[in-house]
PDB file of C-alpha atoms in Angstrom:
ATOM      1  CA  UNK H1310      60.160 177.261 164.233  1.00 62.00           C
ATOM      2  CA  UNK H1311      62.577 175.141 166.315  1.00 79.00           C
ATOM      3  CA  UNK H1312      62.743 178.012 168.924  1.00 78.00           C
ATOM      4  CA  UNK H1313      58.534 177.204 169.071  1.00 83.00           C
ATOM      5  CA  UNK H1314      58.849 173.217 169.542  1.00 87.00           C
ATOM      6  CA  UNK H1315      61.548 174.312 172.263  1.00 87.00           C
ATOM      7  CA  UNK H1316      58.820 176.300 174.053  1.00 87.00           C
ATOM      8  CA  UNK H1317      56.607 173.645 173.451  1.00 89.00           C
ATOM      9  CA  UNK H1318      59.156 171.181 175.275  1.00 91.00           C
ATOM     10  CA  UNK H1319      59.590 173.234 178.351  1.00 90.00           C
ATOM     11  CA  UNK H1320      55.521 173.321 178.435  1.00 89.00           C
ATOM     12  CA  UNK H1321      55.559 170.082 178.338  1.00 90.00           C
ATOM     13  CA  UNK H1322      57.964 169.230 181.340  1.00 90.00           C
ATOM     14  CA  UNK H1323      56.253 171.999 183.641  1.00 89.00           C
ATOM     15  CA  UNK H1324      52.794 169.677 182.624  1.00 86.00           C
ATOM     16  CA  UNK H1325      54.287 166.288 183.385  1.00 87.00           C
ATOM     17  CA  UNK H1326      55.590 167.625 186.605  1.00 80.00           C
ATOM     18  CA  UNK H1327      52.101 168.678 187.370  1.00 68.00           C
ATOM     19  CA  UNK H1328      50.615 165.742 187.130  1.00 61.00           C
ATOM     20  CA  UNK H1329      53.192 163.382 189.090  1.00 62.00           C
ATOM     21  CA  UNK H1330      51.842 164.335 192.409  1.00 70.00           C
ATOM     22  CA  UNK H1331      53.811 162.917 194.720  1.00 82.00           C
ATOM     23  CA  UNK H1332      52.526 161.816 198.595  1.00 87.00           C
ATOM     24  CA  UNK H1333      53.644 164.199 200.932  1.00 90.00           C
ATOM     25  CA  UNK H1334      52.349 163.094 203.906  1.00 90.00           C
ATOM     26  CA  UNK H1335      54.240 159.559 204.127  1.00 91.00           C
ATOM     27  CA  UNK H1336      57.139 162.212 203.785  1.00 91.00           C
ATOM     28  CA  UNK H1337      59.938 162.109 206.455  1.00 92.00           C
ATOM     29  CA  UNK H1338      60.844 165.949 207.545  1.00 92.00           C
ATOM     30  CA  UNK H1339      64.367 165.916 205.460  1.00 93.00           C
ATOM     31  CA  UNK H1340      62.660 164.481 202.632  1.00 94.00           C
ATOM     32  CA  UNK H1341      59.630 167.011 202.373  1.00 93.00           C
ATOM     33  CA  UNK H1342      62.894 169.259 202.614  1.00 93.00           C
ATOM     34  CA  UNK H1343      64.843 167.764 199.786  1.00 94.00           C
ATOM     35  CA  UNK H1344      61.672 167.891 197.470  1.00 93.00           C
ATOM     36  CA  UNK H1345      61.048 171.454 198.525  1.00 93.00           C
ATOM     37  CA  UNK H1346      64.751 172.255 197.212  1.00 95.00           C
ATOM     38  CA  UNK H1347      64.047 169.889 194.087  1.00 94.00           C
ATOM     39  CA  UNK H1348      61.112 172.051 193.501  1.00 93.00           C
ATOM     40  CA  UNK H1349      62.495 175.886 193.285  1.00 94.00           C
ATOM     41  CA  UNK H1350      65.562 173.869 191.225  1.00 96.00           C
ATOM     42  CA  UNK H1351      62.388 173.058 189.066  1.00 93.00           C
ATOM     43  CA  UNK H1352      61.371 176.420 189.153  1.00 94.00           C
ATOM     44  CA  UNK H1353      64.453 178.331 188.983  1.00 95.00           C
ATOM     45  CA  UNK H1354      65.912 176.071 185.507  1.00 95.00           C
ATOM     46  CA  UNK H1355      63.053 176.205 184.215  1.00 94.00           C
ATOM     47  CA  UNK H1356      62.683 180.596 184.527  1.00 94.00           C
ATOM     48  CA  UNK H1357      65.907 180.648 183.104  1.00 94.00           C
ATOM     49  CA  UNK H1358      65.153 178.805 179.857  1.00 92.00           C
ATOM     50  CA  UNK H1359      61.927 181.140 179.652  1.00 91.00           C
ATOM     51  CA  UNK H1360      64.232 183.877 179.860  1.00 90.00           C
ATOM     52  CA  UNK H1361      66.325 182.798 177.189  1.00 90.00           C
ATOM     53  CA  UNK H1362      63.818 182.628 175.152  1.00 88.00           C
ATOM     54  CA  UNK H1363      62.489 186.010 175.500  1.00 87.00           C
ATOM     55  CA  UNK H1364      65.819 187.242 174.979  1.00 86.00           C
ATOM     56  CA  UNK H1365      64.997 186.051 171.045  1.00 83.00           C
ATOM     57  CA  UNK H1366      62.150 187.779 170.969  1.00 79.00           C
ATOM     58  CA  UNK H1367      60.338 185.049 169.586  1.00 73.00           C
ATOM     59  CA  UNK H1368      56.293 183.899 170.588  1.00 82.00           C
ATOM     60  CA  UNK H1369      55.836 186.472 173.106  1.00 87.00           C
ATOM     61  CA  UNK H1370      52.350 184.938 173.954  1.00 90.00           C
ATOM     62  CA  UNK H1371      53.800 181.611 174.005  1.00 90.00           C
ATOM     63  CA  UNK H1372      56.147 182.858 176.420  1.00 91.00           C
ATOM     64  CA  UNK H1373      53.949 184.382 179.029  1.00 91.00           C
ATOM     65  CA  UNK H1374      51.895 180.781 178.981  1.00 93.00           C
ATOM     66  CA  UNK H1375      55.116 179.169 179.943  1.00 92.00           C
ATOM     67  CA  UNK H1376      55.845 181.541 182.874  1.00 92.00           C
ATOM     68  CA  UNK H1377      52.363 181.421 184.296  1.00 93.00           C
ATOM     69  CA  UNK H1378      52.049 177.586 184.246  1.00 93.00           C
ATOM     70  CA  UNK H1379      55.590 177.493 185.635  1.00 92.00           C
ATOM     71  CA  UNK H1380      54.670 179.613 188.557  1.00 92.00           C
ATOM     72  CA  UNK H1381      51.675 178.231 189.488  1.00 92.00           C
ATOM     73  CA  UNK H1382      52.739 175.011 189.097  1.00 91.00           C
ATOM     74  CA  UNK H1383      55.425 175.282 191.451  1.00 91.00           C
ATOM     75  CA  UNK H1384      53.632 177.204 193.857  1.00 92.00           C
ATOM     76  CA  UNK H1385      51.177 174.915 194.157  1.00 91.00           C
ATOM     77  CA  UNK H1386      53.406 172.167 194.661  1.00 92.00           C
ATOM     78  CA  UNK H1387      55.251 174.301 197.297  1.00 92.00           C
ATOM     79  CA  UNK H1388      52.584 175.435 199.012  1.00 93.00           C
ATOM     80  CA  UNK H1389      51.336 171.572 199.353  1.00 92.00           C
ATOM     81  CA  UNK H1390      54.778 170.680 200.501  1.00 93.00           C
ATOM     82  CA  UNK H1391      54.900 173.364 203.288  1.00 94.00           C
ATOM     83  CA  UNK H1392      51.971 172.574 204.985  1.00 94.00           C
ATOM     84  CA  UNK H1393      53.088 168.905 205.434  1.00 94.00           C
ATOM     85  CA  UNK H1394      56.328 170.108 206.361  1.00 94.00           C
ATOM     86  CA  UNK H1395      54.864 172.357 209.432  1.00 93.00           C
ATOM     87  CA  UNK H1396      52.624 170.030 210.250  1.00 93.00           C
ATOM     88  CA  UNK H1397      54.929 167.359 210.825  1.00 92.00           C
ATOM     89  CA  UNK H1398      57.396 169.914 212.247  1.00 90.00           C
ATOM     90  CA  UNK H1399      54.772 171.176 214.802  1.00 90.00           C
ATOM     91  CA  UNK H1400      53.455 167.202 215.294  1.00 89.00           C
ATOM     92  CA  UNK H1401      57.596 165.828 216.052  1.00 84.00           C
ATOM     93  CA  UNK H1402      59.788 169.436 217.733  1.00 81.00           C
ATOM     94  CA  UNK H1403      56.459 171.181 219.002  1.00 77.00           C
ATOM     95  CA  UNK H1404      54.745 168.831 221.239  1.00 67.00           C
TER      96      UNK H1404
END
């Protein structure tokens, strides 16, 4: 069961992360690239301790959730965070 509430945790974090939203656009050009680092970190850590997981064989279903949120969570955030990023990069180097 503690391998469940584990799962659970890691749910969890991908959620909060979701929700704090952060304002790209007031964003400097190294900082949009800093968070876009922070973000496959995020990403990355977070696969990893999925992967563990499924290496126990435990709450396959569970498991899948977990990978899907993580994804799409981060995507989403990336995605957000690139089109800032070339914006500003086209707005500042390509004028």
């Amino acid at each position: 069961m503690e391998e469940v509430d584990e799962i659970k945790e890691v749910i969890n974090k991908i959620n909060i992360r979701n929700s704090g939203s952060k304002d790209y656009q007031k964003m400097k050009i190294e900082e949009l690239s800093a968070n876009m680092r922070e973000v496959m970190k995020f990403q990355q850590d977070i696969i990893q301790r999925i992967e563990d997981f499924e290496g126990k064989g435990l709450q396959h279903d569970l498991i899948n959730y977990a990978k899907t949120i993580c994804k799409n969570t981060a995507e989403r955030e990336i995605l957000k965070i690139q089109d800032v990023y070339l914006k500003k990069i086209e707005t500042e180097y390509l004028k």
